[in-house]
Coordinates of C-alpha atoms in Angstrom, one line a residue:
Chain A
M28 CA 96.7 35.0 27.0
S29 CA 94.6 38.1 26.6
R30 CA 91.7 38.6 29.0
R31 CA 89.2 38.2 26.2
Q32 CA 90.6 34.9 25.1
F33 CA 90.6 33.8 28.7
L34 CA 86.9 34.9 29.1
K35 CA 86.0 33.1 26.0
Q36 CA 87.6 29.9 27.1
S37 CA 86.3 30.1 30.6
S38 CA 82.7 30.7 29.4
L39 CA 82.9 27.6 27.2
F40 CA 84.3 25.7 30.1
S41 CA 81.5 26.7 32.4
L42 CA 79.1 25.9 29.7
G43 CA 80.5 22.5 29.5
I44 CA 80.1 22.0 33.3
L45 CA 76.5 23.2 33.0
A46 CA 75.8 20.9 30.1
Y47 CA 77.0 17.7 31.9
P48 CA 74.0 17.2 34.1
M49 CA 71.6 17.9 31.2
C50 CA 72.9 14.8 29.5
G51 CA 72.2 12.6 32.5
N52 CA 75.0 10.7 34.2
A53 CA 77.1 10.1 31.1
L54 CA 79.9 12.2 32.4
E55 CA 79.3 11.9 36.1
F56 CA 82.2 10.9 38.3
G57 CA 81.8 8.8 41.3
S58 CA 81.3 5.2 42.4
K59 CA 78.8 4.4 39.6
K60 CA 79.9 1.5 37.5
D61 CA 77.7 0.0 34.8
V62 CA 77.5 -3.8 34.9
I63 CA 79.2 -5.3 31.9
I64 CA 78.6 -9.0 31.5
G65 CA 79.9 -11.5 29.0
H66 CA 83.3 -12.4 27.7
N67 CA 85.5 -11.9 24.6
S68 CA 83.6 -10.6 21.6
H69 CA 80.1 -10.6 23.3
R70 CA 79.8 -8.2 26.2
Y71 CA 76.7 -6.3 27.3
K72 CA 75.4 -3.6 29.5
V73 CA 72.1 -4.4 31.3
D74 CA 68.8 -2.4 31.2
M75 CA 66.4 -3.8 33.8
N76 CA 63.8 -1.1 33.0
W77 CA 63.3 -2.1 29.4
G78 CA 59.8 -3.1 28.5
N79 CA 58.4 -2.6 32.0
L80 CA 54.6 -2.1 31.8
D81 CA 51.7 -1.4 34.1
A82 CA 51.1 -4.9 35.6
Q83 CA 47.5 -4.1 36.1
K84 CA 46.8 -3.5 32.4
T85 CA 49.4 -5.6 30.7
P86 CA 50.6 -8.3 33.1
V87 CA 53.0 -11.2 32.4
K88 CA 53.3 -14.5 34.2
D89 CA 56.3 -16.4 32.8
C90 CA 58.0 -14.7 29.9
H91 CA 58.7 -17.7 27.8
E92 CA 60.0 -16.7 24.4
M93 CA 60.7 -13.7 22.2
V94 CA 61.3 -13.1 18.5
Q95 CA 61.8 -10.0 16.3
D96 CA 59.4 -9.7 13.4
S97 CA 60.0 -8.3 9.9
K98 CA 59.0 -4.8 11.0
G99 CA 61.7 -4.9 13.6
R100 CA 59.2 -5.2 16.5
I101 CA 59.9 -7.4 19.5
V102 CA 57.2 -10.1 20.1
L103 CA 57.0 -11.6 23.6
L104 CA 55.0 -14.8 24.4
T105 CA 53.8 -15.2 28.0
N106 CA 51.5 -17.7 29.6
H107 CA 49.4 -14.9 31.1
T108 CA 46.0 -15.2 29.4
K109 CA 45.1 -11.6 29.7
N110 CA 47.6 -10.9 26.9
N111 CA 49.6 -13.9 25.7
I112 CA 51.4 -11.8 23.0
I113 CA 52.9 -8.5 23.9
I114 CA 54.5 -6.5 21.0
Y115 CA 57.1 -3.9 21.8
D116 CA 59.3 -1.6 19.7
K117 CA 63.0 -1.9 20.3
S118 CA 63.0 0.9 22.9
G119 CA 60.6 -1.1 25.0
K120 CA 57.5 0.9 24.2
L121 CA 54.3 -1.1 24.1
I122 CA 52.8 -1.3 20.6
T123 CA 50.0 -3.9 21.0
T124 CA 48.9 -7.1 22.7
W125 CA 46.6 -10.0 21.8
G126 CA 45.8 -13.6 22.8
T127 CA 43.7 -14.8 25.7
N128 CA 43.5 -18.6 25.2
Y129 CA 47.1 -19.8 25.4
P130 CA 47.4 -20.9 29.1
G131 CA 50.5 -23.0 28.3
A132 CA 52.0 -20.6 25.8
H133 CA 55.7 -21.7 25.6
G134 CA 57.3 -21.8 22.2
L135 CA 57.4 -18.9 19.8
T136 CA 58.8 -19.1 16.2
L137 CA 58.5 -16.5 13.5
V138 CA 57.5 -17.9 10.1
K139 CA 58.0 -15.8 6.9
E140 CA 55.8 -16.8 4.0
N141 CA 55.7 -14.7 0.8
G142 CA 56.6 -11.5 2.7
E143 CA 54.1 -12.1 5.4
D144 CA 54.8 -12.9 9.1
F145 CA 53.2 -15.8 10.9
L146 CA 53.8 -17.3 14.3
L147 CA 54.0 -20.9 15.5
I148 CA 53.0 -21.1 19.2
T149 CA 53.4 -24.3 21.2
D150 CA 51.0 -24.7 24.2
Y151 CA 51.9 -27.5 26.6
D152 CA 48.6 -27.0 28.5
R153 CA 46.4 -27.2 25.4
H154 CA 48.8 -30.0 24.0
Q155 CA 48.8 -28.2 20.7
V156 CA 50.9 -26.3 18.2
I157 CA 49.0 -23.3 16.8
K158 CA 49.9 -21.3 13.7
T159 CA 48.6 -17.7 13.7
T160 CA 49.0 -14.6 11.7
I161 CA 51.2 -11.9 13.3
D162 CA 48.0 -10.2 14.7
G163 CA 46.6 -13.4 16.2
K164 CA 44.2 -15.0 13.6
V165 CA 44.5 -18.8 13.9
I166 CA 45.6 -20.5 10.7
F167 CA 45.7 -24.1 12.0
E168 CA 46.0 -26.2 15.2
I169 CA 48.0 -29.4 15.5
D170 CA 47.2 -32.1 18.1
Y171 CA 49.4 -35.0 19.2
P172 CA 50.6 -37.3 16.4
A173 CA 48.1 -40.1 17.3
D174 CA 48.9 -42.2 14.1
T175 CA 52.5 -42.7 15.1
G176 CA 51.5 -44.9 18.0
K177 CA 54.1 -43.1 20.2
Y178 CA 51.4 -41.5 22.3
N179 CA 48.6 -43.0 24.3
N180 CA 46.6 -39.9 24.6
K181 CA 46.5 -36.1 23.9
Q182 CA 47.9 -35.3 27.4
A183 CA 51.2 -37.0 26.7
F184 CA 52.0 -34.4 24.1
K185 CA 53.5 -31.2 25.7
P186 CA 55.3 -29.4 22.9
T187 CA 57.9 -26.8 23.9
E188 CA 59.3 -25.5 20.6
T189 CA 59.2 -25.4 16.8
T190 CA 61.5 -24.5 14.0
V191 CA 60.8 -23.8 10.3
L192 CA 62.8 -24.6 7.1
E193 CA 62.8 -22.4 4.0
N194 CA 60.3 -24.6 2.2
G195 CA 57.8 -24.2 5.1
D196 CA 58.4 -27.6 6.6
F197 CA 58.6 -27.4 10.4
Y198 CA 59.6 -29.5 13.3
V199 CA 58.1 -29.7 16.8
A200 CA 60.0 -30.6 19.9
D201 CA 57.9 -32.3 22.6
G202 CA 60.2 -31.3 25.5
Y203 CA 57.7 -31.7 28.3
G204 CA 56.0 -34.7 26.9
N205 CA 57.3 -38.0 25.3
Q206 CA 60.5 -36.3 23.9
Y207 CA 59.8 -37.0 20.3
I208 CA 60.6 -34.6 17.4
T209 CA 57.9 -34.5 14.8
H210 CA 58.4 -33.2 11.2
Y211 CA 55.5 -31.7 9.3
N212 CA 55.1 -30.1 5.8
H213 CA 53.9 -26.5 5.6
K214 CA 50.3 -27.6 5.6
G215 CA 50.8 -29.4 9.0
E216 CA 50.8 -32.9 7.6
L217 CA 53.1 -35.3 9.5
L218 CA 56.2 -36.5 7.6
N219 CA 58.4 -38.1 10.2
I220 CA 58.9 -38.7 13.9
F221 CA 62.2 -39.4 15.8
G222 CA 63.9 -39.1 19.1
G223 CA 62.0 -40.1 22.2
R224 CA 62.8 -40.2 25.9
G225 CA 66.1 -41.8 26.8
T226 CA 69.9 -41.3 27.2
E227 CA 70.9 -42.9 23.9
N228 CA 72.6 -40.6 21.3
G229 CA 69.3 -40.2 19.3
Q230 CA 67.2 -39.6 22.4
F231 CA 66.5 -36.8 24.8
L232 CA 65.8 -35.8 28.4
N233 CA 63.9 -32.6 28.1
A234 CA 64.2 -31.8 24.4
H235 CA 63.3 -28.2 25.3
G236 CA 64.4 -26.4 22.1
I237 CA 65.0 -26.9 18.4
C238 CA 66.5 -24.7 15.8
Y239 CA 67.2 -25.1 12.0
D240 CA 70.9 -24.5 11.4
N241 CA 71.6 -23.5 7.9
R242 CA 74.9 -21.6 8.6
D243 CA 76.5 -24.3 6.5
K244 CA 74.3 -24.0 3.4
K245 CA 75.4 -27.4 1.9
N246 CA 74.9 -29.2 5.2
A247 CA 71.8 -27.8 6.9
S248 CA 70.8 -29.6 10.1
L249 CA 68.8 -29.4 13.3
L250 CA 70.1 -28.3 16.7
I251 CA 68.1 -29.7 19.6
S252 CA 68.8 -29.0 23.2
A253 CA 68.6 -31.8 25.7
R254 CA 68.3 -29.5 28.7
E255 CA 68.4 -31.9 31.5
M256 CA 71.5 -33.5 30.0
N257 CA 73.4 -30.3 29.5
V258 CA 73.9 -31.2 25.8
L259 CA 73.1 -29.7 22.4
K260 CA 72.5 -32.4 19.9
R261 CA 72.7 -32.2 16.1
F262 CA 70.5 -34.2 13.7
D263 CA 70.2 -34.2 10.0
L264 CA 66.9 -33.1 8.5
K265 CA 65.8 -36.7 8.2
G266 CA 66.2 -37.2 12.0
N267 CA 69.5 -39.1 12.0
Y268 CA 71.8 -38.3 15.0
V269 CA 75.0 -36.5 14.0
E270 CA 76.8 -35.3 17.1
S271 CA 76.6 -34.0 20.6
I272 CA 78.0 -30.7 21.9
P273 CA 78.3 -30.8 25.7
V274 CA 77.8 -27.7 27.7
P275 CA 78.7 -28.9 31.3
G276 CA 76.7 -27.3 34.0
A277 CA 74.3 -25.4 31.7
L278 CA 70.6 -26.2 31.4
I279 CA 70.3 -24.7 28.0
C280 CA 67.0 -23.7 26.6
R281 CA 66.4 -23.3 22.8
P282 CA 69.3 -22.5 20.5
V283 CA 68.8 -19.2 18.7
I284 CA 71.0 -18.6 15.6
H285 CA 71.8 -15.0 14.8
K286 CA 74.3 -14.5 11.9
N287 CA 77.1 -17.1 12.6
D288 CA 76.6 -17.4 16.4
I289 CA 74.2 -19.5 18.5
Y290 CA 72.7 -17.8 21.6
F291 CA 71.1 -19.6 24.5
A292 CA 69.3 -18.7 27.7
V293 CA 70.5 -21.1 30.4
L294 CA 67.7 -21.8 32.9
K295 CA 70.0 -22.6 35.7
S296 CA 73.4 -23.9 36.7
K297 CA 73.4 -27.6 37.3
N298 CA 75.2 -27.6 40.7
A299 CA 74.2 -24.3 42.2
P300 CA 72.6 -24.2 45.6
N301 CA 70.1 -21.5 44.5
S302 CA 67.6 -22.5 41.8
D303 CA 67.6 -19.0 40.3
S304 CA 71.1 -19.6 38.9
G305 CA 70.6 -18.9 35.2
F306 CA 72.8 -17.1 32.8
L307 CA 73.3 -16.8 29.0
L308 CA 75.6 -18.6 26.6
I309 CA 77.0 -17.8 23.2
M310 CA 78.7 -20.2 20.8
N311 CA 80.7 -19.1 17.7
E312 CA 80.5 -20.5 14.2
K313 CA 82.6 -23.5 15.3
N314 CA 80.1 -24.2 18.2
E315 CA 82.7 -23.2 20.8
V316 CA 81.4 -21.4 23.8
V317 CA 82.9 -17.9 23.7
S318 CA 80.9 -15.9 26.2
C319 CA 78.7 -16.6 29.2
P320 CA 77.0 -13.4 30.4
G321 CA 76.4 -13.7 34.1
A322 CA 78.6 -16.8 34.5
T323 CA 82.1 -18.1 34.4
L324 CA 84.5 -17.4 31.6
P325 CA 84.2 -20.4 29.2
E326 CA 87.5 -22.3 29.2
Y327 CA 88.5 -25.5 27.3
K328 CA 91.0 -27.9 28.8
N329 CA 92.1 -30.8 26.6
N330 CA 89.2 -29.8 24.2
T331 CA 86.7 -30.2 27.0
L332 CA 84.7 -27.3 28.3
E333 CA 85.0 -26.7 32.0
E334 CA 81.8 -26.7 34.0
L335 CA 80.0 -23.4 33.7
Y336 CA 78.1 -21.7 36.5
Q337 CA 76.5 -18.5 37.5
T338 CA 78.9 -16.0 39.1
V339 CA 76.6 -13.0 39.8
R340 CA 73.0 -13.0 40.9
L341 CA 71.6 -11.1 38.0
F342 CA 69.4 -13.4 36.0
Q343 CA 66.9 -15.7 37.7
H344 CA 65.6 -18.3 35.3
P345 CA 66.3 -17.0 31.8
H346 CA 64.2 -18.9 29.4
D347 CA 64.9 -17.4 25.9
V348 CA 66.9 -14.8 24.2
C349 CA 66.2 -12.7 21.1
V350 CA 69.0 -10.9 19.3
D351 CA 67.9 -7.9 17.3
D352 CA 69.3 -6.2 14.2
D353 CA 71.4 -3.9 16.4
E354 CA 73.1 -7.0 18.0
N355 CA 71.4 -6.2 21.3
M356 CA 69.7 -9.0 23.2
Y357 CA 66.4 -9.4 25.0
V358 CA 66.1 -12.0 27.8
A359 CA 62.7 -13.5 28.7
Q360 CA 62.6 -15.2 32.2
W361 CA 60.6 -18.0 33.6
N362 CA 59.6 -17.9 37.3
S363 CA 61.2 -14.6 38.0
G364 CA 58.3 -12.9 40.0
Q365 CA 56.4 -11.9 36.9
T366 CA 59.1 -9.5 35.6
Y367 CA 59.2 -8.1 32.1
P368 CA 62.2 -9.0 29.8
I369 CA 65.6 -7.5 30.3
K370 CA 67.5 -5.8 27.5
L371 CA 71.2 -6.1 27.0
T372 CA 73.1 -3.5 24.9
R373 CA 76.2 -4.9 23.3
V374 CA 79.4 -2.9 24.1
Chain B
M4 CA 90.4 53.3 15.2
E5 CA 88.9 53.3 18.6
L6 CA 85.4 53.5 17.3
G7 CA 86.1 50.7 14.8
S8 CA 87.5 48.4 17.4
N9 CA 84.5 49.1 19.6
V10 CA 82.1 48.0 16.9
S11 CA 84.1 44.9 16.1
Y12 CA 84.1 44.1 19.8
K13 CA 80.3 44.4 19.9
I14 CA 80.0 42.2 16.8
N15 CA 82.4 39.7 18.4
A16 CA 80.4 39.7 21.6
C17 CA 77.2 39.2 19.7
M18 CA 78.7 36.3 17.6
R19 CA 79.9 34.7 20.8
F20 CA 76.5 34.9 22.3
I21 CA 74.9 33.3 19.2
K22 CA 77.6 30.6 19.3
I23 CA 76.9 29.8 22.9
L24 CA 73.1 29.8 22.3
C25 CA 73.6 27.4 19.4
A26 CA 75.8 25.2 21.6
I27 CA 73.1 25.1 24.3
I28 CA 70.4 24.3 21.8
F29 CA 72.6 21.6 20.2
I30 CA 73.3 20.0 23.6
L31 CA 69.7 20.1 24.6
F32 CA 68.6 18.5 21.3
S33 CA 71.3 15.9 21.4
C34 CA 70.2 14.9 24.9
K35 CA 66.7 14.5 23.6
E36 CA 67.6 12.4 20.6
Q37 CA 69.7 10.0 22.7
P38 CA 67.9 9.3 25.9
Q39 CA 70.3 7.9 28.5
I40 CA 69.6 4.4 29.6
D41 CA 69.9 3.8 33.3
F42 CA 72.1 0.8 33.0
L43 CA 72.3 -1.6 35.9
Q44 CA 75.0 -0.7 38.4
Q45 CA 77.5 -3.2 39.7
N46 CA 77.1 -2.4 43.3
S47 CA 73.5 -3.4 43.2
I48 CA 74.2 -7.0 42.2
R49 CA 75.4 -9.8 44.5
L50 CA 78.1 -12.3 43.7
A51 CA 77.0 -15.9 43.6
Q52 CA 78.0 -18.1 46.5
P53 CA 81.5 -19.6 46.4
R54 CA 81.7 -23.2 45.4
V55 CA 83.1 -25.2 48.3
I56 CA 84.2 -28.8 47.9
A57 CA 85.7 -31.1 50.6
N58 CA 87.4 -34.3 49.6
K59 CA 85.5 -36.0 52.4
T60 CA 82.9 -35.0 54.9
F61 CA 83.8 -37.5 57.6
I62 CA 87.1 -36.7 59.3
E63 CA 89.4 -39.5 60.2
S64 CA 92.7 -37.4 60.3
F65 CA 92.1 -34.4 58.1
V66 CA 90.0 -33.1 55.2
T67 CA 91.0 -30.8 52.4
I68 CA 88.6 -28.0 51.5
E69 CA 88.6 -26.1 48.2
A70 CA 86.7 -22.9 47.7
N71 CA 86.3 -21.1 44.4
L72 CA 84.3 -18.5 42.5
K73 CA 85.7 -17.8 39.1
V74 CA 85.4 -14.0 39.0
E75 CA 88.3 -11.8 38.4
N76 CA 89.6 -10.0 41.5
V77 CA 87.3 -11.9 43.8
I78 CA 88.4 -12.5 47.4
I79 CA 87.0 -15.3 49.6
H80 CA 87.1 -15.1 53.3
Y81 CA 86.1 -18.0 55.7
T82 CA 85.5 -18.9 59.3
S83 CA 85.7 -22.3 61.1
N84 CA 83.7 -21.3 64.2
G85 CA 80.3 -20.9 62.5
D86 CA 80.5 -17.1 62.4
E87 CA 79.6 -15.2 59.2
P88 CA 82.8 -14.4 57.4
S89 CA 83.8 -10.7 57.1
L90 CA 86.7 -8.9 55.4
K91 CA 88.6 -9.5 58.7
S92 CA 88.2 -13.3 58.6
S93 CA 90.8 -15.6 57.3
K94 CA 91.5 -15.1 53.6
Y95 CA 91.2 -18.1 51.4
K96 CA 94.4 -18.5 49.3
Q97 CA 94.7 -22.2 48.6
P98 CA 93.0 -25.4 49.6
I99 CA 92.9 -25.7 53.4
Q100 CA 93.4 -28.8 55.5
V101 CA 91.2 -29.1 58.6
S102 CA 91.0 -31.8 61.3
N103 CA 88.1 -30.5 63.4
P104 CA 84.5 -31.3 62.8
G105 CA 82.2 -28.3 62.6
V106 CA 80.7 -25.7 60.4
Y107 CA 83.0 -23.9 57.9
K108 CA 81.6 -20.8 56.2
F109 CA 82.8 -19.1 53.1
K110 CA 81.9 -15.8 51.6
A111 CA 83.0 -14.0 48.4
F112 CA 83.9 -10.3 48.3
H113 CA 84.7 -7.9 45.4
R114 CA 85.4 -4.2 45.1
D115 CA 82.6 -3.7 42.6
W116 CA 80.0 -6.3 43.3
K117 CA 78.0 -6.9 46.5
P118 CA 79.3 -9.7 48.7
S119 CA 77.9 -13.1 48.2
E120 CA 75.7 -15.1 50.5
V121 CA 77.5 -17.6 52.7
T122 CA 78.3 -21.2 51.7
S123 CA 78.3 -23.5 54.7
L124 CA 80.1 -26.8 54.9
T125 CA 79.5 -29.2 57.8
L126 CA 82.2 -31.7 58.5
F127 CA 81.5 -34.7 60.8
K128 CA 83.7 -36.8 62.9
K129 CA 83.9 -40.2 61.3
G130 CA 81.2 -42.2 63.1
I131 CA 80.9 -45.8 64.2
S132 CA 80.6 -48.1 61.2
A133 CA 77.4 -50.0 60.9
D134 CA 77.6 -53.5 59.7
T135 CA 74.3 -54.1 57.9
I136 CA 71.1 -52.3 57.1
L137 CA 67.8 -54.0 56.4
W138 CA 65.1 -51.8 54.8
H139 CA 61.5 -52.5 55.7
T140 CA 60.3 -50.0 53.1
K141 CA 61.9 -49.6 49.8
A142 CA 63.4 -46.5 48.2
S143 CA 61.8 -45.3 45.0
E144 CA 63.0 -47.2 41.9
K145 CA 64.2 -44.0 40.4
Y146 CA 66.2 -42.8 43.4
K147 CA 67.8 -45.9 44.9
G148 CA 71.3 -44.4 45.2
Q149 CA 74.1 -47.0 45.5
G150 CA 71.7 -49.5 46.9
D151 CA 70.6 -50.4 50.4
N152 CA 73.9 -49.4 52.0
T153 CA 73.8 -45.8 50.6
V154 CA 73.0 -44.3 54.0
I155 CA 75.7 -46.2 55.9
N156 CA 78.6 -45.9 53.4
Q157 CA 80.1 -42.8 55.1
T158 CA 79.7 -40.8 51.9
K159 CA 77.7 -37.6 51.7
A160 CA 75.7 -36.6 48.6
G161 CA 75.9 -33.3 46.7
L162 CA 73.0 -30.9 46.5
N163 CA 71.6 -32.3 43.3
F164 CA 68.9 -34.9 44.1
T165 CA 70.0 -37.0 41.1
D166 CA 73.4 -37.6 42.9
N167 CA 73.6 -41.3 43.5
Q168 CA 74.4 -40.9 47.2
W169 CA 70.7 -40.0 47.8
L170 CA 68.0 -42.5 48.7
G171 CA 64.6 -41.1 47.8
F172 CA 61.3 -42.1 49.3
D173 CA 57.8 -41.1 48.6
T174 CA 56.7 -43.2 51.6
T175 CA 57.8 -43.6 55.2
A176 CA 61.4 -45.0 55.4
I177 CA 62.0 -47.7 57.9
A178 CA 65.2 -49.6 58.4
T179 CA 67.1 -51.7 61.0
V180 CA 70.8 -51.0 61.3
K181 CA 73.0 -53.7 62.9
F182 CA 76.5 -53.3 64.4
K183 CA 79.2 -56.0 64.4
E184 CA 79.0 -56.1 68.2
K185 CA 77.3 -54.3 71.0
T186 CA 78.4 -50.7 70.8
H187 CA 77.8 -47.6 72.9
V188 CA 76.1 -45.1 70.7
K189 CA 75.8 -41.6 72.0
S190 CA 73.6 -40.3 69.2
I191 CA 72.4 -40.7 65.6
T192 CA 72.6 -37.9 63.1
I193 CA 70.3 -38.2 60.1
S194 CA 71.3 -36.2 57.1
Y195 CA 68.6 -35.3 54.5
L196 CA 68.0 -33.0 51.6
N197 CA 65.8 -29.9 51.8
D198 CA 64.9 -29.0 48.2
V199 CA 61.3 -27.9 48.3
S200 CA 61.3 -26.6 44.7
S201 CA 61.8 -30.2 43.7
W202 CA 59.1 -31.3 46.3
I203 CA 61.8 -32.7 48.6
F204 CA 61.0 -31.7 52.2
P205 CA 62.5 -32.3 55.6
P206 CA 61.0 -35.3 57.3
E207 CA 57.8 -34.8 59.3
S208 CA 59.0 -36.9 62.2
I209 CA 61.5 -39.5 63.2
I210 CA 60.9 -42.5 65.5
I211 CA 63.9 -44.5 66.9
F212 CA 63.5 -47.9 68.5
V213 CA 66.4 -49.2 70.7
N214 CA 66.4 -52.0 73.2
N215 CA 62.6 -52.2 73.4
D216 CA 62.5 -48.5 74.0
T217 CA 60.7 -46.0 71.7
K218 CA 62.1 -42.6 71.2
K219 CA 60.2 -40.1 69.2
E220 CA 61.7 -37.0 67.9
D221 CA 59.7 -34.5 66.0
I222 CA 61.3 -32.4 63.3
I223 CA 61.6 -28.7 62.9
K224 CA 58.4 -26.8 62.3
P225 CA 57.1 -26.9 58.7
L226 CA 58.7 -24.6 56.2
S227 CA 56.8 -21.5 55.3
Q228 CA 58.5 -20.6 52.0
I229 CA 60.8 -21.8 49.3
I230 CA 64.4 -21.6 50.4
D231 CA 67.7 -22.5 48.6
K232 CA 68.4 -26.2 48.7
K233 CA 70.4 -27.4 51.6
N234 CA 71.8 -30.6 53.0
E235 CA 70.5 -30.6 56.6
T236 CA 70.9 -32.8 59.6
I237 CA 69.0 -33.7 62.8
N238 CA 70.8 -35.2 65.8
I239 CA 68.9 -37.5 68.1
P240 CA 70.6 -38.6 71.4
I241 CA 70.6 -42.4 72.1
G242 CA 73.0 -42.9 75.0
A243 CA 72.9 -46.7 75.1
K244 CA 74.8 -49.8 74.4
I245 CA 73.1 -51.4 71.4
K246 CA 73.5 -54.2 68.8
S247 CA 70.9 -52.9 66.5
I248 CA 68.6 -49.9 66.0
K249 CA 65.4 -49.4 64.1
I250 CA 64.8 -46.1 62.5
Q251 CA 61.6 -44.8 61.1
V252 CA 61.7 -41.5 59.2
N253 CA 58.3 -40.2 58.1
N254 CA 58.0 -38.2 55.0
L255 CA 55.9 -35.1 55.1
Q256 CA 52.3 -36.3 54.6
S257 CA 50.8 -33.0 53.3
I258 CA 52.7 -30.3 51.5
P259 CA 51.8 -26.9 52.9
E260 CA 49.3 -24.5 51.3
W261 CA 51.9 -22.1 49.9
H262 CA 53.6 -24.7 47.7
E263 CA 52.4 -25.8 44.2
G264 CA 52.2 -29.4 45.5
K265 CA 49.9 -28.5 48.4
G266 CA 48.1 -31.3 50.1
Q267 CA 50.2 -34.0 48.4
K268 CA 52.9 -36.2 49.9
A269 CA 56.4 -34.8 49.9
W270 CA 59.6 -36.7 48.9
L271 CA 62.1 -37.6 51.5
F272 CA 65.8 -37.9 50.5
M273 CA 68.5 -39.1 52.9
D274 CA 72.2 -39.6 52.2
E275 CA 73.6 -40.8 55.6
F276 CA 72.9 -42.1 59.1
I277 CA 75.9 -41.1 61.3
F278 CA 76.4 -42.9 64.6
N279 CA 78.7 -41.5 67.3

């Protein structure tokens, strides 16, 4: 090797050394090890700093639910009445906020109508379902279904979630109230009611979440979580019970369908000594649990899923997940000390 | 020849300088375009507590304890003398058989994650069997366990208050326990659930009546914050030969200020009365 060649190489080498610190810790050696949670096809790195805002200006109480709107923005619903809706971009930068009169803001569903975005908000404190435009103008409000005779008064109706069909029909799950599922047309007129509190196949304890499942186009159905029972139940669109999918140990919140998979926040592990024992859960197109970020590896023995439980104290009480168009996930938490959502980057 | 090579050297040097400059600019820009995310580090997160299950909590001859935390490469250490387990404590390899009552503690360790908190398991010597129990106040309809005998069936409950080994009261609990024959009882241990996030508090006070004698025992000072749920016990000395004993356990009459249920009555959940 000539001296010149040597110099050339060594100068590039030292340049490389100099360049490393400029790129942050990407190439740093040492004990640092990024947390990777999840199993099989669904593994994630964790960004706890995503979406953190000035709590004096833009506070949160419980972060209940999140959706991604048609513009790709991340919409968060909190029960803090200074700003019930917080809209972020995917990098966690605040875009805008609105909403000051949703003290029991709980369920958030995106409705797309003729190219325009709307939101369905359930408020268990106001005992109402409210449809708004994406920037907060109220379209209609729905009170308890008095005519059905299933409710003695307004207070018994504490809706937790909604889901919308292609034709605009929507369903409301009364997960904190009398546990009925009500079916409305796009104008908000009542069509049907089913479910109710109980342990029968067609009944619920804590019907916390509901989701329209059209993965099988010929056989569209409803997935409804019975959180207290650690079961996901399937109904046809007329309200007939079809099947139960047990998730032992997991207090599942609402099902969120993204492509062919179903994603859940799990509020807590049934038999953990600590209450803040939540994790996440992902099912594949066959409704088999394939990954549990923050919890045990899902294993089936004799076709039965082994009890799932939190293994690392990362999540506190995850309450909803939102999967964006990059396959990354956002986690909203209940009762976590007023923390902002967590972003997970799929690896 | 010499001049020419000198010029080409200068051009080469110049080109090299430009190349390096370009490289620096490129690197600076690529850094800017892809901001590094400070991902969460493994050594900042704690493992969950190991799950510990004993086939019985009352020892007649021996009890088998199983500990588990389904995390790859996790190591569980344990102690049987009440000390906090360290890496030097006994390593858990397979279910262990123990014959001594006491407190067994388990803790999980991992090379990448922070160690877990401790899981404690208390094993009791099998006590004197009670014959009958008569309740003067009734357990709540929703939490009546296995019936009246739930607290003398020598079976402990899990930590979940829906476990049917719990008797739940929203009032004072008063019962009379009878033995088959007059028996010397050294002490009574009352086992209860402390799960304040579910509004289940330790009792406020306990009063014991034996042989026309009243013995009052006040409970631990009120809690000041939410803690992880626990199965706790209080031991009250008796030291008498008795045929029957009346036990009055008072639920907390006013939930403290810091709790969402402040001012209201707390629930009282008990799974066992143990006589020794």
